[in-house]
PDB file of C-alpha atoms and ligand atoms in Angstrom:
ATOM      1  CA  MET A 259      64.491  28.681 -42.936  1.00 76.00           C
ATOM      2  CA  PRO A 260      61.666  26.637 -41.592  1.00 84.00           C
ATOM      3  CA  VAL A 261      59.105  25.082 -43.471  1.00 92.00           C
ATOM      4  CA  LYS A 262      56.360  27.399 -44.872  1.00 92.00           C
ATOM      5  CA  ASN A 263      53.696  25.103 -46.525  1.00 95.00           C
ATOM      6  CA  ASP A 264      51.435  22.612 -44.718  1.00 93.00           C
ATOM      7  CA  MET A 265      51.785  20.020 -47.212  1.00 96.00           C
ATOM      8  CA  THR A 266      55.583  19.785 -47.198  1.00 97.00           C
ATOM      9  CA  ALA A 267      55.232  20.187 -43.321  1.00 95.00           C
ATOM     10  CA  ASP A 268      52.903  17.142 -43.457  1.00 95.00           C
ATOM     11  CA  PHE A 269      55.531  15.117 -45.185  1.00 97.00           C
ATOM     12  CA  LEU A 270      58.401  16.371 -42.777  1.00 97.00           C
ATOM     13  CA  ARG A 271      56.247  14.899 -39.972  1.00 96.00           C
ATOM     14  CA  SER A 272      55.435  11.540 -41.550  1.00 97.00           C
ATOM     15  CA  ALA A 273      59.111  11.340 -42.553  1.00 98.00           C
ATOM     16  CA  TYR A 274      60.119  11.994 -38.893  1.00 97.00           C
ATOM     17  CA  GLY A 275      57.902   9.634 -37.768  1.00 97.00           C
ATOM     18  CA  GLY A 276      58.995   6.669 -40.289  1.00 97.00           C
ATOM     19  CA  GLU A 277      62.381   7.286 -39.477  1.00 98.00           C
ATOM     20  CA  SER A 278      62.239   7.607 -35.528  1.00 97.00           C
ATOM     21  CA  MET A 279      60.256   4.154 -35.894  1.00 97.00           C
ATOM     22  CA  ALA A 280      63.314   2.832 -38.225  1.00 97.00           C
ATOM     23  CA  HIS A 281      66.125   3.809 -36.014  1.00 98.00           C
ATOM     24  CA  MET A 282      64.336   1.762 -32.897  1.00 98.00           C
ATOM     25  CA  ARG A 283      63.357  -0.978 -35.024  1.00 98.00           C
ATOM     26  CA  TYR A 284      67.148  -1.455 -36.059  1.00 98.00           C
ATOM     27  CA  LEU A 285      68.303  -1.106 -32.722  1.00 98.00           C
ATOM     28  CA  VAL A 286      66.041  -4.056 -31.578  1.00 98.00           C
ATOM     29  CA  TRP A 287      66.809  -6.193 -34.592  1.00 98.00           C
ATOM     30  CA  GLY A 288      70.411  -5.582 -33.874  1.00 98.00           C
ATOM     31  CA  ASP A 289      69.994  -7.018 -30.660  1.00 98.00           C
ATOM     32  CA  VAL A 290      68.445 -10.191 -32.360  1.00 98.00           C
ATOM     33  CA  ALA A 291      71.142 -10.629 -34.525  1.00 98.00           C
ATOM     34  CA  ASP A 292      73.826 -10.596 -31.766  1.00 98.00           C
ATOM     35  CA  LYS A 293      72.030 -12.994 -30.024  1.00 98.00           C
ATOM     36  CA  GLU A 294      71.771 -15.207 -33.076  1.00 98.00           C
ATOM     37  CA  GLY A 295      75.412 -15.103 -33.689  1.00 98.00           C
ATOM     38  CA  PHE A 296      75.781 -12.527 -36.249  1.00 98.00           C
ATOM     39  CA  PRO A 297      77.798  -9.675 -34.697  1.00 98.00           C
ATOM     40  CA  ASN A 298      78.413  -7.969 -37.838  1.00 98.00           C
ATOM     41  CA  VAL A 299      74.844  -7.828 -38.925  1.00 98.00           C
ATOM     42  CA  GLY A 300      74.055  -6.328 -35.397  1.00 98.00           C
ATOM     43  CA  ARG A 301      76.625  -3.889 -35.765  1.00 98.00           C
ATOM     44  CA  LEU A 302      75.062  -2.872 -39.474  1.00 98.00           C
ATOM     45  CA  PHE A 303      71.802  -2.451 -37.934  1.00 98.00           C
ATOM     46  CA  ARG A 304      73.325  -0.219 -34.938  1.00 98.00           C
ATOM     47  CA  ALA A 305      75.219   1.841 -37.837  1.00 98.00           C
ATOM     48  CA  ILE A 306      72.009   2.236 -39.612  1.00 98.00           C
ATOM     49  CA  ALA A 307      70.017   2.821 -36.896  1.00 98.00           C
ATOM     50  CA  TYR A 308      72.349   5.893 -36.394  1.00 98.00           C
ATOM     51  CA  ALA A 309      71.485   7.052 -40.135  1.00 98.00           C
ATOM     52  CA  GLU A 310      68.101   6.962 -39.401  1.00 98.00           C
ATOM     53  CA  TYR A 311      68.420   9.120 -36.194  1.00 98.00           C
ATOM     54  CA  ALA A 312      70.241  11.601 -38.626  1.00 98.00           C
ATOM     55  CA  HIS A 313      67.505  11.893 -41.003  1.00 98.00           C
ATOM     56  CA  ALA A 314      64.897  12.143 -38.198  1.00 98.00           C
ATOM     57  CA  ASP A 315      67.010  14.909 -37.054  1.00 98.00           C
ATOM     58  CA  ASN A 316      67.167  16.654 -40.412  1.00 98.00           C
ATOM     59  CA  HIS A 317      63.236  16.456 -40.464  1.00 97.00           C
ATOM     60  CA  LEU A 318      62.656  17.628 -36.883  1.00 96.00           C
ATOM     61  CA  ARG A 319      64.815  20.508 -37.618  1.00 96.00           C
ATOM     62  CA  GLU A 320      63.240  21.736 -40.700  1.00 96.00           C
ATOM     63  CA  LEU A 321      59.967  21.773 -38.954  1.00 93.00           C
ATOM     64  CA  GLY A 322      61.585  24.851 -37.071  1.00 89.00           C
ATOM     65  CA  ASP A 323      59.608  26.274 -34.354  1.00 75.00           C
ATOM     66  CA  LYS A 324      56.297  24.723 -35.168  1.00 65.00           C
ATOM     67  CA  LYS A 325      55.475  23.227 -32.003  1.00 70.00           C
ATOM     68  CA  GLN A 326      51.926  22.336 -32.265  1.00 79.00           C
ATOM     69  CA  ASP A 327      50.670  18.737 -31.458  1.00 88.00           C
ATOM     70  CA  PHE A 328      49.934  16.527 -34.286  1.00 90.00           C
ATOM     71  CA  SER A 329      48.965  12.916 -35.097  1.00 91.00           C
ATOM     72  CA  VAL A 330      51.566  11.358 -37.392  1.00 91.00           C
ATOM     73  CA  THR A 331      50.821   8.785 -39.627  1.00 88.00           C
ATOM     74  CA  ALA A 332      53.922   7.046 -41.120  1.00 88.00           C
ATOM     75  CA  GLY A 333      54.574   4.039 -42.841  1.00 85.00           C
ATOM     76  CA  ALA A 334      56.428   1.315 -40.779  1.00 87.00           C
ATOM     77  CA  VAL A 335      57.483  -2.389 -40.654  1.00 88.00           C
ATOM     78  CA  PHE A 336      56.409  -3.995 -37.836  1.00 92.00           C
ATOM     79  CA  GLY A 337      57.416  -7.052 -35.895  1.00 93.00           C
ATOM     80  CA  VAL A 338      60.378  -8.877 -34.661  1.00 95.00           C
ATOM     81  CA  GLY A 339      61.266 -12.473 -36.385  1.00 97.00           C
ATOM     82  CA  LYS A 340      64.642 -14.033 -36.981  1.00 98.00           C
ATOM     83  CA  THR A 341      67.333 -11.985 -38.491  1.00 98.00           C
ATOM     84  CA  GLU A 342      66.838 -13.120 -41.950  1.00 98.00           C
ATOM     85  CA  GLN A 343      63.372 -11.958 -41.752  1.00 98.00           C
ATOM     86  CA  ASN A 344      64.383  -8.602 -40.102  1.00 98.00           C
ATOM     87  CA  LEU A 345      66.765  -8.199 -42.786  1.00 98.00           C
ATOM     88  CA  GLN A 346      63.938  -8.496 -45.282  1.00 98.00           C
ATOM     89  CA  GLY A 347      62.119  -6.065 -43.324  1.00 97.00           C
ATOM     90  CA  GLY A 348      64.563  -3.694 -43.586  1.00 98.00           C
ATOM     91  CA  ILE A 349      64.958  -4.008 -47.316  1.00 98.00           C
ATOM     92  CA  ASP A 350      61.164  -3.571 -47.846  1.00 97.00           C
ATOM     93  CA  GLY A 351      61.138  -0.771 -45.727  1.00 97.00           C
ATOM     94  CA  GLU A 352      64.202   1.049 -47.286  1.00 98.00           C
ATOM     95  CA  LEU A 353      62.766   0.127 -50.980  1.00 98.00           C
ATOM     96  CA  HIS A 354      59.315   1.634 -49.901  1.00 97.00           C
ATOM     97  CA  GLU A 355      61.285   4.824 -48.872  1.00 97.00           C
ATOM     98  CA  ILE A 356      63.268   4.809 -52.148  1.00 98.00           C
ATOM     99  CA  GLU A 357      60.593   3.991 -54.725  1.00 98.00           C
ATOM    100  CA  GLN A 358      57.665   5.998 -53.377  1.00 97.00           C
ATOM    101  CA  MET A 359      58.007   7.882 -50.297  1.00 97.00           C
ATOM    102  CA  TYR A 360      61.071  10.158 -50.630  1.00 98.00           C
ATOM    103  CA  PRO A 361      60.672  10.795 -54.379  1.00 98.00           C
ATOM    104  CA  VAL A 362      57.165  11.922 -53.764  1.00 98.00           C
ATOM    105  CA  TYR A 363      58.083  14.039 -50.762  1.00 98.00           C
ATOM    106  CA  LEU A 364      61.258  15.337 -52.658  1.00 98.00           C
ATOM    107  CA  ASN A 365      58.990  16.602 -55.639  1.00 98.00           C
ATOM    108  CA  ALA A 366      56.474  17.985 -53.557  1.00 98.00           C
ATOM    109  CA  ALA A 367      59.155  20.031 -51.469  1.00 98.00           C
ATOM    110  CA  LYS A 368      60.664  21.158 -54.796  1.00 98.00           C
ATOM    111  CA  PHE A 369      57.388  22.306 -56.241  1.00 98.00           C
ATOM    112  CA  GLN A 370      56.659  24.382 -52.924  1.00 98.00           C
ATOM    113  CA  ASP A 371      60.119  25.817 -53.114  1.00 98.00           C
ATOM    114  CA  GLU A 372      60.951  24.280 -49.632  1.00 98.00           C
ATOM    115  CA  LYS A 373      64.645  24.025 -49.810  1.00 98.00           C
ATOM    116  CA  GLY A 374      65.701  23.028 -46.704  1.00 98.00           C
ATOM    117  CA  ALA A 375      62.742  20.103 -46.812  1.00 98.00           C
ATOM    118  CA  ALA A 376      64.193  19.277 -50.440  1.00 98.00           C
ATOM    119  CA  ARG A 377      67.722  18.918 -48.950  1.00 98.00           C
ATOM    120  CA  ALA A 378      66.733  16.822 -46.041  1.00 98.00           C
ATOM    121  CA  PHE A 379      64.594  14.429 -48.422  1.00 98.00           C
ATOM    122  CA  HIS A 380      67.379  14.160 -50.819  1.00 98.00           C
ATOM    123  CA  TYR A 381      69.893  13.298 -48.133  1.00 98.00           C
ATOM    124  CA  ALA A 382      67.330  10.411 -46.830  1.00 98.00           C
ATOM    125  CA  LEU A 383      66.415   9.051 -50.338  1.00 98.00           C
ATOM    126  CA  GLU A 384      70.557   8.723 -51.322  1.00 98.00           C
ATOM    127  CA  ALA A 385      71.348   7.180 -48.078  1.00 98.00           C
ATOM    128  CA  GLU A 386      68.501   4.906 -48.046  1.00 98.00           C
ATOM    129  CA  LYS A 387      69.838   3.202 -51.704  1.00 98.00           C
ATOM    130  CA  VAL A 388      72.906   2.228 -49.623  1.00 98.00           C
ATOM    131  CA  HIS A 389      70.909   0.991 -46.990  1.00 98.00           C
ATOM    132  CA  ALA A 390      68.827  -1.557 -48.943  1.00 98.00           C
ATOM    133  CA  ASP A 391      72.271  -2.530 -50.574  1.00 98.00           C
ATOM    134  CA  LEU A 392      73.850  -3.299 -47.639  1.00 98.00           C
ATOM    135  CA  PHE A 393      70.791  -5.085 -46.034  1.00 98.00           C
ATOM    136  CA  THR A 394      70.297  -7.129 -49.145  1.00 98.00           C
ATOM    137  CA  LYS A 395      74.000  -8.241 -48.620  1.00 98.00           C
ATOM    138  CA  ALA A 396      73.450  -9.132 -45.043  1.00 98.00           C
ATOM    139  CA  ARG A 397      70.295 -11.097 -45.776  1.00 98.00           C
ATOM    140  CA  ASP A 398      71.969 -13.240 -48.640  1.00 98.00           C
ATOM    141  CA  SER A 399      74.950 -14.073 -46.166  1.00 98.00           C
ATOM    142  CA  VAL A 400      72.821 -14.741 -43.061  1.00 98.00           C
ATOM    143  CA  ARG A 401      70.559 -17.105 -45.609  1.00 98.00           C
ATOM    144  CA  GLU A 402      73.522 -18.980 -46.092  1.00 98.00           C
ATOM    145  CA  GLY A 403      74.150 -19.412 -42.105  1.00 98.00           C
ATOM    146  CA  LYS A 404      77.058 -16.767 -42.519  1.00 98.00           C
ATOM    147  CA  ASP A 405      77.607 -13.469 -40.970  1.00 98.00           C
ATOM    148  CA  ILE A 406      78.176 -10.399 -43.175  1.00 98.00           C
ATOM    149  CA  ALA A 407      82.121 -10.004 -44.035  1.00 98.00           C
ATOM    150  CA  ILE A 408      82.506  -6.428 -43.240  1.00 98.00           C
ATOM    151  CA  GLY A 409      85.020  -4.230 -41.263  1.00 97.00           C
ATOM    152  CA  ASP A 410      84.183  -0.643 -40.086  1.00 98.00           C
ATOM    153  CA  VAL A 411      80.815   1.123 -40.714  1.00 98.00           C
ATOM    154  CA  HIS A 412      81.051   4.741 -41.175  1.00 98.00           C
ATOM    155  CA  VAL A 413      78.027   7.043 -41.109  1.00 98.00           C
ATOM    156  CA  CYS A 414      77.932  10.538 -42.146  1.00 98.00           C
ATOM    157  CA  ASP A 415      76.525  12.617 -39.374  1.00 98.00           C
ATOM    158  CA  VAL A 416      74.946  15.291 -41.634  1.00 98.00           C
ATOM    159  CA  CYS A 417      72.993  13.136 -44.337  1.00 98.00           C
ATOM    160  CA  GLY A 418      73.447   9.508 -43.187  1.00 98.00           C
ATOM    161  CA  HIS A 419      75.551   8.334 -45.932  1.00 98.00           C
ATOM    162  CA  THR A 420      76.611   4.769 -44.861  1.00 98.00           C
ATOM    163  CA  THR A 421      79.627   2.742 -46.259  1.00 98.00           C
ATOM    164  CA  THR A 422      81.574  -0.082 -45.506  1.00 98.00           C
ATOM    165  CA  ASP A 423      84.338   0.648 -48.016  1.00 97.00           C
ATOM    166  CA  GLY A 424      86.852   2.842 -45.798  1.00 97.00           C
ATOM    167  CA  LEU A 425      86.336   6.444 -44.567  1.00 97.00           C
ATOM    168  CA  PRO A 426      85.860   8.697 -47.896  1.00 97.00           C
ATOM    169  CA  ASP A 427      87.498  12.046 -48.068  1.00 97.00           C
ATOM    170  CA  LYS A 428      84.493  13.909 -48.894  1.00 98.00           C
ATOM    171  CA  CYS A 429      80.618  12.575 -48.045  1.00 98.00           C
ATOM    172  CA  PRO A 430      79.663  11.700 -51.705  1.00 98.00           C
ATOM    173  CA  ILE A 431      75.978  12.781 -50.817  1.00 98.00           C
ATOM    174  CA  CYS A 432      76.401  16.042 -49.093  1.00 98.00           C
ATOM    175  CA  GLY A 433      80.017  16.940 -49.485  1.00 98.00           C
ATOM    176  CA  ALA A 434      80.823  16.851 -45.372  1.00 98.00           C
ATOM    177  CA  ASN A 435      84.487  16.279 -44.859  1.00 97.00           C
ATOM    178  CA  LYS A 436      85.366  12.822 -43.335  1.00 97.00           C
ATOM    179  CA  GLU A 437      85.635  14.225 -39.535  1.00 98.00           C
ATOM    180  CA  MET A 438      81.821  14.457 -39.814  1.00 98.00           C
ATOM    181  CA  TYR A 439      81.395  10.619 -40.045  1.00 98.00           C
ATOM    182  CA  LYS A 440      80.913   8.270 -36.881  1.00 98.00           C
ATOM    183  CA  THR A 441      82.477   5.041 -36.956  1.00 98.00           C
ATOM    184  CA  PHE A 442      81.040   1.531 -36.033  1.00 98.00           C
ATOM    185  CA  SER A 443      83.824  -0.843 -35.311  1.00 97.00           C
TER     186      SER A 443
HETATM  187 FE1  FE2 B  53      67.751   3.818 -44.246  1.00 77.31          FE
HETATM  188 FE1  FE2 B  54      76.841  13.161 -46.129  1.00 77.31          FE
END
């Protein structure tokens, strides 16, 4: 069921804009990490970029067939620095989403009884918590001149859940089964 209320639709468009930019920014920062000799950080950026793609995809779909043109205002971190700075940018962006953006958007969607939008915001909010944690570990490692010690990174196609702790049987956020995960090795 597509979104009915303008306020929640605005928030979906803003979140779509923010996730789209995060997706692209992480791909660029992943290339920088590769060039600086941190291939695991590069892979982590690409895996998390894929999770942000899943979020953008969910937000766009919840807008349904509303095909009008809109100018979108979305918070985003800008700039390309060294990998340590880029990881800090990732942490800052994720924390903004966790502490301010998604809780507000989620509550608005619930208030307006927008179940689909609320689900999309809930998925993103929960996934971003893991992203902030992984970026923090990566930043601490790079600060010491070392790549982050991780193996495969698994990303749930449905909700963007991201894990380096092995493939779960079921997604802890959305309940999807393990076939729905994409693996970055
Ligand atoms: Fe994220
Ligand atoms: Fe999931």
